[in-house]
Coordinates of C-alpha atoms and ligand atoms in Angstrom, one line a residue:
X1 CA -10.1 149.2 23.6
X2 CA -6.9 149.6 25.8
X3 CA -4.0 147.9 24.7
X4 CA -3.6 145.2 27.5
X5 CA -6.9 144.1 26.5
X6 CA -5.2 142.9 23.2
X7 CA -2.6 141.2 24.9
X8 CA 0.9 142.3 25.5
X9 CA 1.0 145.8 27.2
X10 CA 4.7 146.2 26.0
X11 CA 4.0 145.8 22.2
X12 CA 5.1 148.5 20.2
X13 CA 2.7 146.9 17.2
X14 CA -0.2 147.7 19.0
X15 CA 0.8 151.0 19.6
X16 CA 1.5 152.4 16.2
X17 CA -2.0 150.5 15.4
X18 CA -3.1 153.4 18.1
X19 CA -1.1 156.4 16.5
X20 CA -1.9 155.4 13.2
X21 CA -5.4 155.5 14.2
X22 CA -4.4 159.0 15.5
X23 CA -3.3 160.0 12.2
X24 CA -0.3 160.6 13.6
X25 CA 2.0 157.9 11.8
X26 CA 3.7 158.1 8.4
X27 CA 4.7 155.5 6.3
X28 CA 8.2 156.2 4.4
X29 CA 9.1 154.0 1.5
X30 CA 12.8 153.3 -0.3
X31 CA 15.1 155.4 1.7
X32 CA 19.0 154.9 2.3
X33 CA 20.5 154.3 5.8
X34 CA 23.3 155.9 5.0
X35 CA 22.5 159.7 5.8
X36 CA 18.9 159.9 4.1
X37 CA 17.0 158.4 6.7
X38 CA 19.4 160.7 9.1
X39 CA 18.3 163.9 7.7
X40 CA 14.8 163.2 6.7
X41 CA 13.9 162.5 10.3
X42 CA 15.7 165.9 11.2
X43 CA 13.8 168.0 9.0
X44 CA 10.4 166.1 10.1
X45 CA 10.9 166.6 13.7
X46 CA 11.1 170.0 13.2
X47 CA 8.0 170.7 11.8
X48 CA 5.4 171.7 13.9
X49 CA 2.8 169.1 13.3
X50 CA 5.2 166.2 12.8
X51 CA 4.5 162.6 12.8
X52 CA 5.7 159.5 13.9
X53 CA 7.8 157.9 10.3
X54 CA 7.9 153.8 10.0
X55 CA 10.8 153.5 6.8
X56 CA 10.4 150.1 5.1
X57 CA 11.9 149.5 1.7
X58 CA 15.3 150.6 3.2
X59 CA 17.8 151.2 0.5
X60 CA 19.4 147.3 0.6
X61 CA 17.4 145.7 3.0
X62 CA 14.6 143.4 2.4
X63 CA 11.3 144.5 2.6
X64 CA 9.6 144.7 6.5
X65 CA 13.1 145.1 8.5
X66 CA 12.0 148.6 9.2
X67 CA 13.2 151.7 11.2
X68 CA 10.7 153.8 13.6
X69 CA 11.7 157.4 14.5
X70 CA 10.2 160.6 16.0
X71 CA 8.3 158.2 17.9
X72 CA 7.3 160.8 21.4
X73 CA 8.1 163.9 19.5
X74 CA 4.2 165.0 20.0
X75 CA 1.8 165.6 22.8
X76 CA -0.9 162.9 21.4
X77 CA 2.3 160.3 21.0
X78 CA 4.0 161.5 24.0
X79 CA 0.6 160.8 26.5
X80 CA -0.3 157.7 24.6
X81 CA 3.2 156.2 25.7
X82 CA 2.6 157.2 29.0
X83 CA -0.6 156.0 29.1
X84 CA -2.3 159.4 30.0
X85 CA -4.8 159.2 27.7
X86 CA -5.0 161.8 24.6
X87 CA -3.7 165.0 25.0
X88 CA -3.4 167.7 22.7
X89 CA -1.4 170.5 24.1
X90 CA 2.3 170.6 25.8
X91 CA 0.2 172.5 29.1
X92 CA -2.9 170.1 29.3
X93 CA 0.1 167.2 28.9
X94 CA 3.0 168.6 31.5
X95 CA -0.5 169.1 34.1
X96 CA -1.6 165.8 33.6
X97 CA 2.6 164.5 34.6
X98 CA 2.5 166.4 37.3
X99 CA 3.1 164.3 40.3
X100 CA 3.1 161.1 38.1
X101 CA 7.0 160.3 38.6
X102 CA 6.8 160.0 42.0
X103 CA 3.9 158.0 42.4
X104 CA 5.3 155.7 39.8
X105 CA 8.6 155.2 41.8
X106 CA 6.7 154.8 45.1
X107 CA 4.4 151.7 43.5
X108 CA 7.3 150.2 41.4
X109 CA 8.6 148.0 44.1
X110 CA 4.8 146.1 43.5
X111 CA 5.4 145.4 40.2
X112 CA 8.0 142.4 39.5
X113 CA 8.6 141.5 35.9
X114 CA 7.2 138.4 35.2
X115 CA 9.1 135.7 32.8
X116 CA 7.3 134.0 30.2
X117 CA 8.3 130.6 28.6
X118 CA 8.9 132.2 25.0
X119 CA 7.6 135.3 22.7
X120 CA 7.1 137.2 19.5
X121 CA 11.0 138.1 20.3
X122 CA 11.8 134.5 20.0
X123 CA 10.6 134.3 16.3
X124 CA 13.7 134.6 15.1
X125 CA 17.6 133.4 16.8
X126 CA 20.9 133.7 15.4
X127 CA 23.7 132.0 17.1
X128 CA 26.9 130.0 16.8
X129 CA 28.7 131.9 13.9
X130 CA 25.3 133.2 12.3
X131 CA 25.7 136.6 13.7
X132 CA 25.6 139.1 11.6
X133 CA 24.5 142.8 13.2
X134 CA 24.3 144.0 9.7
X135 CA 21.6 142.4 9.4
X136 CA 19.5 145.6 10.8
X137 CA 19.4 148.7 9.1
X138 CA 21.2 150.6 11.6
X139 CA 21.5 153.9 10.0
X140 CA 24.7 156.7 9.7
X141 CA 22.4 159.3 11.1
X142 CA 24.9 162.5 10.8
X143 CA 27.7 163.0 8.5
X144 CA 30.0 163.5 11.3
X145 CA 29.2 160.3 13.6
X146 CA 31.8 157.7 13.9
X147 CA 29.9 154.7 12.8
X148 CA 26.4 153.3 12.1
X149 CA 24.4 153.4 15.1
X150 CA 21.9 150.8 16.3
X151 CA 21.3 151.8 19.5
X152 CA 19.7 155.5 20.1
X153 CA 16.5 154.6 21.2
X154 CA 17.2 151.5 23.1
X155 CA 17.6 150.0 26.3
X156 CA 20.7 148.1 27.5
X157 CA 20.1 145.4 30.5
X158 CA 22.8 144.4 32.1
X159 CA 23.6 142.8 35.9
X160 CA 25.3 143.3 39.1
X161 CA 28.3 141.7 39.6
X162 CA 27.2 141.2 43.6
X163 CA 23.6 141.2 43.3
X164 CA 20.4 140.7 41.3
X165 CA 19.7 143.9 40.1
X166 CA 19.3 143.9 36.9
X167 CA 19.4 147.5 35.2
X168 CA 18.1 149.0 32.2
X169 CA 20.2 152.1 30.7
X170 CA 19.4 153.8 27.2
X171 CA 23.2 154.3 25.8
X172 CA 24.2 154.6 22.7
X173 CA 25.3 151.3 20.6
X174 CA 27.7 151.6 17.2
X175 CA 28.3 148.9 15.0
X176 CA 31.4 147.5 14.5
X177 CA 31.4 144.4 12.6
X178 CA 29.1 141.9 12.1
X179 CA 29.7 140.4 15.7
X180 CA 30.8 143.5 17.4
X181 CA 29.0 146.5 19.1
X182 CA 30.8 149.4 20.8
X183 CA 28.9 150.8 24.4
X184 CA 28.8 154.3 25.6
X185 CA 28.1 154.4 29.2
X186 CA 29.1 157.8 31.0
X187 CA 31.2 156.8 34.5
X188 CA 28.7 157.0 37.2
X189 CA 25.4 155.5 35.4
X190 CA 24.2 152.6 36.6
X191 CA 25.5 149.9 33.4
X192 CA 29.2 151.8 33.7
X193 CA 29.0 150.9 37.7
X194 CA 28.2 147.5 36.8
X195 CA 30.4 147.3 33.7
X196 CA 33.5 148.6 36.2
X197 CA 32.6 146.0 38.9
X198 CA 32.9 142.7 36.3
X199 CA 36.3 144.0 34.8
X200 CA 37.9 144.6 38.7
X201 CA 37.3 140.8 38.7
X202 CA 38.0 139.9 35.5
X203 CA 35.0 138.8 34.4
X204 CA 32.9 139.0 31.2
X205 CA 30.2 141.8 31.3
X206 CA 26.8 139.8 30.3
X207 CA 25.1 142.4 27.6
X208 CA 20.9 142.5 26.0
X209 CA 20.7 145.1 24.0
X210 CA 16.8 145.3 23.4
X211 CA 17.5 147.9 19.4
X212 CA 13.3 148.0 19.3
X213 CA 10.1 148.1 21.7
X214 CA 7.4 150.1 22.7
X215 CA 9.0 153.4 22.9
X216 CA 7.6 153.5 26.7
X217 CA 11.1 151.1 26.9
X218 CA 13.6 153.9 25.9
X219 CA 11.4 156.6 27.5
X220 CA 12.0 155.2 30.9
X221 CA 15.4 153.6 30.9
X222 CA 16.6 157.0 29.5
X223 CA 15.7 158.6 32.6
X224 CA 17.4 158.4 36.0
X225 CA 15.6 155.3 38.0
X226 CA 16.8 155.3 41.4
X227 CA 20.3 153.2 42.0
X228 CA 19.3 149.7 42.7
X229 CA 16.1 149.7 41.0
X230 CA 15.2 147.8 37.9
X231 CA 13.4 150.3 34.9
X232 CA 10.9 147.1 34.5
X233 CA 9.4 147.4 38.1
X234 CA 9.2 151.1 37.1
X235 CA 7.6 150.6 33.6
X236 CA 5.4 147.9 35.7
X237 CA 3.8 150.3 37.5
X238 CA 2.7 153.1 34.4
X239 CA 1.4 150.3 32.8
X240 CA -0.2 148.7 35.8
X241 CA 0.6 145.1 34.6
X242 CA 4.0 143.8 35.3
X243 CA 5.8 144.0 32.1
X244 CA 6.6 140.1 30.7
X245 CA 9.9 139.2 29.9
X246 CA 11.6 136.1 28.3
X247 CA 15.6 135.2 29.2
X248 CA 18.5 135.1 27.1
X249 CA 19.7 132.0 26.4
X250 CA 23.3 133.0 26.7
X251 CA 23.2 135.5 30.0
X252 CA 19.8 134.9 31.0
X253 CA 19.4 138.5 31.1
X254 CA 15.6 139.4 30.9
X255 CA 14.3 141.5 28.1
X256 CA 10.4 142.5 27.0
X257 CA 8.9 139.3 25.4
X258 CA 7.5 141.6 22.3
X259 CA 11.0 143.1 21.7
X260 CA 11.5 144.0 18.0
X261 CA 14.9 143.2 18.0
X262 CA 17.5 141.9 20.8
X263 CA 21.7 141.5 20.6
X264 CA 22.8 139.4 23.5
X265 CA 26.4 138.9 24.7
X266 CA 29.2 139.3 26.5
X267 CA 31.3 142.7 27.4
X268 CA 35.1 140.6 27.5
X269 CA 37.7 142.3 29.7
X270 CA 40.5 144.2 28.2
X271 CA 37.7 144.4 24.9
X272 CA 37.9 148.3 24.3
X273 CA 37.8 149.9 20.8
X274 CA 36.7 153.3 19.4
X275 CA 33.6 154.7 19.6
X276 CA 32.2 157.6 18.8
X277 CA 31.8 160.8 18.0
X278 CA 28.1 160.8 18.5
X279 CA 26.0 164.1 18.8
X280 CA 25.1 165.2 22.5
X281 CA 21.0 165.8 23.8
X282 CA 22.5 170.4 23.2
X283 CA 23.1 169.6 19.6
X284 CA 26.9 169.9 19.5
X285 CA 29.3 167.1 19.5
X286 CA 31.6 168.2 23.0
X287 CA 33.4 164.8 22.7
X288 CA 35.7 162.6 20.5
X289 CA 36.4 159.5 19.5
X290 CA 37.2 156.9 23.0
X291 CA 37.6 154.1 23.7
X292 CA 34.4 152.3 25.1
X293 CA 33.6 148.7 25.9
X294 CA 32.6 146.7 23.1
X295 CA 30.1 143.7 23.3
X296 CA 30.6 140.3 21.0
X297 CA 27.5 139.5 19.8
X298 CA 26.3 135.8 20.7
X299 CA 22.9 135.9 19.8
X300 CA 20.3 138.1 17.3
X301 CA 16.8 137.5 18.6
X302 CA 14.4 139.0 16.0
X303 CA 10.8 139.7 15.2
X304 CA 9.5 138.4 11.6
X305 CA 9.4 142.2 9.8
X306 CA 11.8 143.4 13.0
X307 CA 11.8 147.4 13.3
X308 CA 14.3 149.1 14.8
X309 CA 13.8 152.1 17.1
X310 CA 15.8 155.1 16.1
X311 CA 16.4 158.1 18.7
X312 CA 19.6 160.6 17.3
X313 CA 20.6 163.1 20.0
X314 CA 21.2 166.2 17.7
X315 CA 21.1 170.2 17.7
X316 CA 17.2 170.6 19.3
X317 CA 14.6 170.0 18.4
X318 CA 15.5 166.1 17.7
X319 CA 14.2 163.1 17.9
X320 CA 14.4 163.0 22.3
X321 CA 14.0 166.4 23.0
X322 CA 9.9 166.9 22.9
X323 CA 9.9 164.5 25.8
X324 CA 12.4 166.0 27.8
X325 CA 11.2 169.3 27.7
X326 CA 7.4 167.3 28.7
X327 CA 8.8 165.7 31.8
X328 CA 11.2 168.4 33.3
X329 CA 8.3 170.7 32.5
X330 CA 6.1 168.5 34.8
X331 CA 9.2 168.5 37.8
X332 CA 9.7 172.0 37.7
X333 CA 6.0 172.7 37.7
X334 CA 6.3 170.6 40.9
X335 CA 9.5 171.7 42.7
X336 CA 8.4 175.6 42.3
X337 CA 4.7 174.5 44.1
X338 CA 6.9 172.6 46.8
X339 CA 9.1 175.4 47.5
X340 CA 6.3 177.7 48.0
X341 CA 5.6 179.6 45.1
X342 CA 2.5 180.7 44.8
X343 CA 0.5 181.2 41.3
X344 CA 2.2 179.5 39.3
X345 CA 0.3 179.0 35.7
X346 CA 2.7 177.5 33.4
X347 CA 6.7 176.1 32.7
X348 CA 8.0 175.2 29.8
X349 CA 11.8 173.7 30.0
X350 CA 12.6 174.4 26.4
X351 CA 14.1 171.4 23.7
X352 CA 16.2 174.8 22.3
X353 CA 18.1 174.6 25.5
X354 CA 18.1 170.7 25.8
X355 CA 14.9 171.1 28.2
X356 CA 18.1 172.3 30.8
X357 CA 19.7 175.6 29.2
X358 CA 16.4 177.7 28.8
X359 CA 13.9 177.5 30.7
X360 CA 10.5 179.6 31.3
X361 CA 7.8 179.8 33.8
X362 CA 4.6 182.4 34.1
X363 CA 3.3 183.5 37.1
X364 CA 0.4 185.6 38.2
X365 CA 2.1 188.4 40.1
X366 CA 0.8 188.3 44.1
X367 CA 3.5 190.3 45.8
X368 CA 7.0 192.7 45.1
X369 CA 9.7 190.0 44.6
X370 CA 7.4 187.3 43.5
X371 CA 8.8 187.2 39.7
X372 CA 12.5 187.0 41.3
X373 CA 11.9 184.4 44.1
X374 CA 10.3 182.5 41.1
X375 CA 13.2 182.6 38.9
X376 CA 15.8 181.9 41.3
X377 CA 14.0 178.6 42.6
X378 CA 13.1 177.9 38.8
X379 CA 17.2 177.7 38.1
X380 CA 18.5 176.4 41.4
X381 CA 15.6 173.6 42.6
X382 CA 17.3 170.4 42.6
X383 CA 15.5 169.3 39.2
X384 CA 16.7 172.9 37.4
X385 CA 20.2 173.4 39.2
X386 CA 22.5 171.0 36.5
X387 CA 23.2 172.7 33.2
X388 CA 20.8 175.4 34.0
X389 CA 21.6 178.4 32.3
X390 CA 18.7 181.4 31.4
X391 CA 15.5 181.0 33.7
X392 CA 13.1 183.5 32.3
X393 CA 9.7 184.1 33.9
X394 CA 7.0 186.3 32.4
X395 CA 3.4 187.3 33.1
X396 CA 0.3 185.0 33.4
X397 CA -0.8 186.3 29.6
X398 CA 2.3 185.2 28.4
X399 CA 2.6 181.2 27.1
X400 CA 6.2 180.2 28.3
X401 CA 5.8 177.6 25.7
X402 CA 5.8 180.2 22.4
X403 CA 9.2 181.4 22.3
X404 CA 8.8 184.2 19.8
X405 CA 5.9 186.0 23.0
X406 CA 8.8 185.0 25.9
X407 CA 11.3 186.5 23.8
X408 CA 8.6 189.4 23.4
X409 CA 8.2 189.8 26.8
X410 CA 12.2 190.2 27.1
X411 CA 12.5 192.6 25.0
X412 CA 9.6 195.1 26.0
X413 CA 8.8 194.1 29.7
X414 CA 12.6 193.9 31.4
X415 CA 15.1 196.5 32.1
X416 CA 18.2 195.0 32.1
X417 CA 19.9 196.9 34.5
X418 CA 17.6 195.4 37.3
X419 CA 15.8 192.7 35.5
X420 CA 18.9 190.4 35.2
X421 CA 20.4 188.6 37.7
X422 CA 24.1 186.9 37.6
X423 CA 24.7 183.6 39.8
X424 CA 28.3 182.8 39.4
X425 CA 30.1 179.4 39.9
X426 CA 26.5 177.5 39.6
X427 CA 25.9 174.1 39.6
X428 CA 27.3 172.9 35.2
X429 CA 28.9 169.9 33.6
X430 CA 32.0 169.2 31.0
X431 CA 29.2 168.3 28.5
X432 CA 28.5 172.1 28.2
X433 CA 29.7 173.1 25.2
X434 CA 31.4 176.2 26.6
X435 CA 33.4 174.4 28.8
X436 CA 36.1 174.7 26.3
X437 CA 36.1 178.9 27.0
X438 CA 35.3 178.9 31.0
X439 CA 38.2 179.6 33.3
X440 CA 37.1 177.4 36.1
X441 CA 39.1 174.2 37.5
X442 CA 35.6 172.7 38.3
X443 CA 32.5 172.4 35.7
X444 CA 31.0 175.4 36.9
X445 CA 28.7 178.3 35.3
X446 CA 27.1 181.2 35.6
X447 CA 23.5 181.8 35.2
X448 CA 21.1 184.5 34.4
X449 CA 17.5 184.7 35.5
X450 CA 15.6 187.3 33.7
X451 CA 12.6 188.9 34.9
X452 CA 10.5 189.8 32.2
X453 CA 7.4 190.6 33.6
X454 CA 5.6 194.1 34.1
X455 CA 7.5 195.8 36.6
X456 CA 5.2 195.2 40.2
X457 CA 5.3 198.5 41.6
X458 CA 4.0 200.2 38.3
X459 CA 1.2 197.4 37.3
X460 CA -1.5 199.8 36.9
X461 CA 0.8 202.5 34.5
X462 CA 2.1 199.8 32.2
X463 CA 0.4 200.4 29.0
X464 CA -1.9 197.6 27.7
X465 CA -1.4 195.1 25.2
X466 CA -2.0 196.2 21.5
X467 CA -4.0 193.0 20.3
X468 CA -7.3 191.7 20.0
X469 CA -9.0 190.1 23.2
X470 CA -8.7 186.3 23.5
X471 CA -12.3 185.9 22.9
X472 CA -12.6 188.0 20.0
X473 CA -9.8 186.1 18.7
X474 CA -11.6 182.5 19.5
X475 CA -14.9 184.1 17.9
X476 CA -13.4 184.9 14.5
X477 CA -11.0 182.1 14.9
X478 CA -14.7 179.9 14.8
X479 CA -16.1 182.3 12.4
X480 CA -13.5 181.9 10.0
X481 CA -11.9 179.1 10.8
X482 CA -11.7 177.7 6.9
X483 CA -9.1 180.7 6.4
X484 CA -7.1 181.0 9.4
X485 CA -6.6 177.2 9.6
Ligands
LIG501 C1 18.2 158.7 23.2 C2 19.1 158.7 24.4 C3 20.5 158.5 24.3 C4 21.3 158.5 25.4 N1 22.6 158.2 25.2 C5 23.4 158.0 26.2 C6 24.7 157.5 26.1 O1 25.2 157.3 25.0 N2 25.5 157.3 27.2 C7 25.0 157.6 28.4 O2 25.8 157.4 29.4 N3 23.8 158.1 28.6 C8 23.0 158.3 27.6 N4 21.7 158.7 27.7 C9 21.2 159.1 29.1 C10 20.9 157.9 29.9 O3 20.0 157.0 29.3 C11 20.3 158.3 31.2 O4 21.2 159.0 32.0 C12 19.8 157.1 32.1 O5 19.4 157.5 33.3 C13 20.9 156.0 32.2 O6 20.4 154.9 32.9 P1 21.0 154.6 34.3 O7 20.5 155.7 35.3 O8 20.3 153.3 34.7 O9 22.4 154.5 34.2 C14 20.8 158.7 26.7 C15 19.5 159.0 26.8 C16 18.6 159.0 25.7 C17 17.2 159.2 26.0

C-alpha cells in the first residue's frame, strides 16, 4: 500500500513503518544526549550497511520523546523518501534521479499547500510562559560544537517582508535557554534575505522551526529551490498531493500538519547572540563562534512521543552526505549528456569530498580527447564548477563509486606528466578549508582533472586486467554464496 493511501503523505510515522518493514531501521535504547548519541550515529553511518537508528530512553528524558538519525544515509531509504520506489544500488538510484529535479521544479507551481483546520502537530501546545525548548532532547553532537543543537535536520519557514512567499530553509538551530534559539543563515539564502529585509524596517522576524518530519522535509529545503518559490509547492509535486499544512497561531506561518515537533516565534531586531562553532558538510569546522539571530520562542507544538530529526554536518561520510553525493550524482550525469558527451556509463560525486571536492565519472572511450573533454565539463558544468576540486574519469570497467578501483585506476592507468591537468583561479568558496593557505584576494582555486583511463592511442597494447571475468565471478559468487556473503 502507498503511503497516501494511509492518510497523510508527509508523515514520517508511516515512513519508518515502511523502513522498518525494510529492515532497515534500528531501535536504540538508554543513550545520553550529551556526546553518546553524537558519536554512536557517527560510527553507524560509516558502516557500509547502516541503518536508519530511532533512540528512545534518552539519558533524562521520558520515555517516547525520541531522536531519528541517519535517516537517507542508504539507497533503499534514500528512494523511499523520494518516492522512487526501492532501489538497491547508488547507480540503479542516481539513473532513476536523473531528470527528476527539473521536472519537479517545472510542476511545483501546480501544487499549492493546502491548510487544514488542525493535526497530529497540534496534540500538544506550549505557550504563555510554558516554553521550555529543553524539553526535546536536542543533543551535543561533537565535542567541539558550541551548544546543543536542535535543528540539523530541519526546516526553518519564514516570510517576506513585501510578499507572500513563504520559504523553507534547512539551517542549523542551537539552544540557548529554555525560550531562546540561535539561527544560522549564510547571507544570500533565501531566510537571511528575508531575515535582512524585516530588521531594515525594524520589524520582528516571524520564525517555525518544524525540529521533526518526514525526512523528505529536510531533504528538500536543504537544497537550493529557486528564489521566490516555496519548498512545499516543490515537495507537492514529488509526492503528487499538495502537502497539508496547519498555521501558527502566533505568525500564522504554515508548517506540515504531521510535524513531530514545531518552535514558533519571533526573530526581535537588535536580538543577536553567539552561535556556533558547528561542523561544516567537508568535515572541518572553517568557522567560529558569530553572532547570529536568535528566535524567542512563543510557542512548542508537539506530537504525543515527539521525535526529533537529527542531521550533524561532520567529516564525510555523515549523517547528509549519502544524499548529496545521490543527487549531484544524478545532475552531473545530466549536465555531462547536455553538453554533449557521449557514452557516459556512470558518476559518482563522492561524500569524501562533500559530493563537491571529488568527483568521478566512467566513460566508454569513442574518440582521442574523449576522457579529457569529459573531465573538464565534469569540473566546470554549472552543477560541478563551486568547490570543485579533483575530477577523475576512468574506464567503463571501472565503478566510479568504489574508491579503492578509481584510486586503482590512478595509480596504474595515468601518467602524470600528461594525465593531469591544472585549472587555476577556478570557481571556490571561503568555506574551503584551505582558504586559510591560498594567496588569492577572491575565493578562488585550482583544480585538477585526472585522466585515468587507458591511454586512447595505445588501447589494443595495454595489458589486460589480471582478475577473474565478471561472470565467473557472478557464477561462483551463486555457487558459493554461503561463504563469500
Ligand atoms: C543538514 C543541513 C544543514 C545545513 N545547515 C545550514 C546552515 O546552518 N546554514 C545555512 O545557511 N545553510 C545550511 N544548509 C544549506 C541550506 O539548507 C541550503 O543551502 C538551502 O538551499 C537553503 O535554503 P534556501 O535556498 O531557501 O535559503 C544546510 C543543509 C543541510 C542539508
Amino acid at each position: 500500500m502507498r503511503r497516501s493511501e494511509k492518510g497523510n503523505p508527509l508523515d514520517l510515522r508511516a515512513w519508518l513503518e515502511e523502513v522498518r518493514a525494510l529492515g532497515e531501521l534500528k531501535d536504540v535504547r538508554g543513550a545520553d544526549w550529551n556526546l553518546e548519541l553524537g558519536a554512536i550515529s557517527e560510527l553507524n553511518v560509516k558502516k557500509e550497511h547502516n541503518s536508519a537508528l530511532l533512540f528512545d530512553e534518552i539519558a533524562g528524558y521520558p520515555k517516547g520523546f525520541r531522536v531519528l538519525t541517519c535517516s537517507t544515509s542508504s539507497p533503499v531509504r534514500l528512494s523511499s523518501i523520494l518516492r522512487l520506489g526501492v532501489e538497491r544500488t547508488h547507480h540503479a538510484l542516481v539513473q532513476k534521479l536523473r531528470g527528476r529535479p527539473a521536472a519537479w521544479q517545472a510542476e511545483a507551481p501546480n501544487y499549492e499547500p493546502v491548510v487544514a483546520e488542525t493535526g497530529p502537530i497540534m496534540e500538544n501546545i506550549k505557550g504563555d510562559g510554558k516554553v521550555d525548548v529543553f524539553a526535546f532532547p536536542s543533543p551535543f553532537w561533537h565535542e567541539k560544537d558550541g551548544g546543543r543543537y536542535i535543528g540539523t535536520g530541519c526546516s526553518v519557514v519564514t516570510k517576506d517582508f513585501d510578499s507572500d512567499w513563504v520559504n523553507v530553509g534547512t539551517y542549523r538551530v542551537q539552544v540557548h535557554d529554555e525560550r531562546h534559539v540561535g539561527l544560522d543563515m549564510v547571507p544570500g539564502k533565501h531566510g537571511a534575505i528575508q531575515y535582512d529585509k524585516h530588521m531594515k524596517a525594524g520589524k520582528p522576524f516571524p520564525v517555525a522551526i518544524v525540529c521533526g518530519a518526514d525526512p523528505l522535509c529536510y531533504l528538500i529545503s536543504g537544497i537550493e529551490v529557486p528564489f521566490g518559490m516555496c519548498e512545499y509547492n516543490y515537495i507537492g509535486s514529488i509526492l503528487k498531493e499538495p502537502v497539508l499544512v496547519v498555521k501558527g497561531q502566533v505568525t500564522g506561518l504554515p508548517f506540515p500538519a504531521a510535524s513531530e515537533i514545531v518552535l514558533e516565534g519571533w526573530a526581535h531586531p537588535g536580538d543577536v547572540r553567539t552561535e556556533g562553532p558547528f561542523g561544516e558538510f567537508h568535515g572541518y569546522y572553517p568557522g567560529k563562534a558569530h553572532p547570529a539571530p536568535a528566535v524567542t520562542v512563543e510557542r512548542a507544538y508537539y506530537r504525543n512521543d515527539p521525535i526529533l530529526m537529527g542531521s550533524p554536518l561532520a567529516k564525510p561520510p555523515n549523517d547528509y552526505s549519502y544524499s548529496k553525493a545521490v543527487m549531484r550524482s544524478a545532475l552531473l550525469f545530466d549536465a555531462l549528456l547536455a553538453a554533449g558527451v557521449p557514452d557516459v556509463q556512470a558518476v559518482w560525486a563522492h561524500e569524501i569530498g562533500g559530493a563537491r571536492m571529488f568527483n568521478v565519472v566512467s566513460i566508454k572511450q569513442r574518440y582521442a580527447g574523449h576522457s579529457k573533454q569529459a573531465g573538464h565539463i565534469l569540473n566546470q558544468c554549472g552543477v560541478g564548477a563551486y568547490m570543485s576540486r579533483y575530477s577523475v574519469v576512468v574506464d567503463e570497467d571501472i565503478d566510479p563509486s568504489n574508491l579503492p578501483e578509481v584510486m586503482w585506476a590512478v595509480a596504474t592507468r595515468s601518467d602524470p606528466a600528461v594525465d593531469i591537468d591544472i585549472i587555476q583561479r577556478g570557481m571556490g568558496s571561503k568555506n574551503d578549508p584551505m582558504y586559510v593557505a591560498y594567496p588569492y584576494k577572491a575565493p578562488f582555486n585550482s583544480k585538477a582533472i585526472i585522466d585515468a583511463c587507458r591511454p586512447y592511442d595505445h588501447l589494443d597494447e595495454f595489458p589486460d586486467v589480471a582478475e577473474a571475468s565478471r561472470e565467473l565471478q557472478e557464477k561462483v559468487r551463486r555457487k558459493w554464496k554461503d561463504l563469500l556473503e
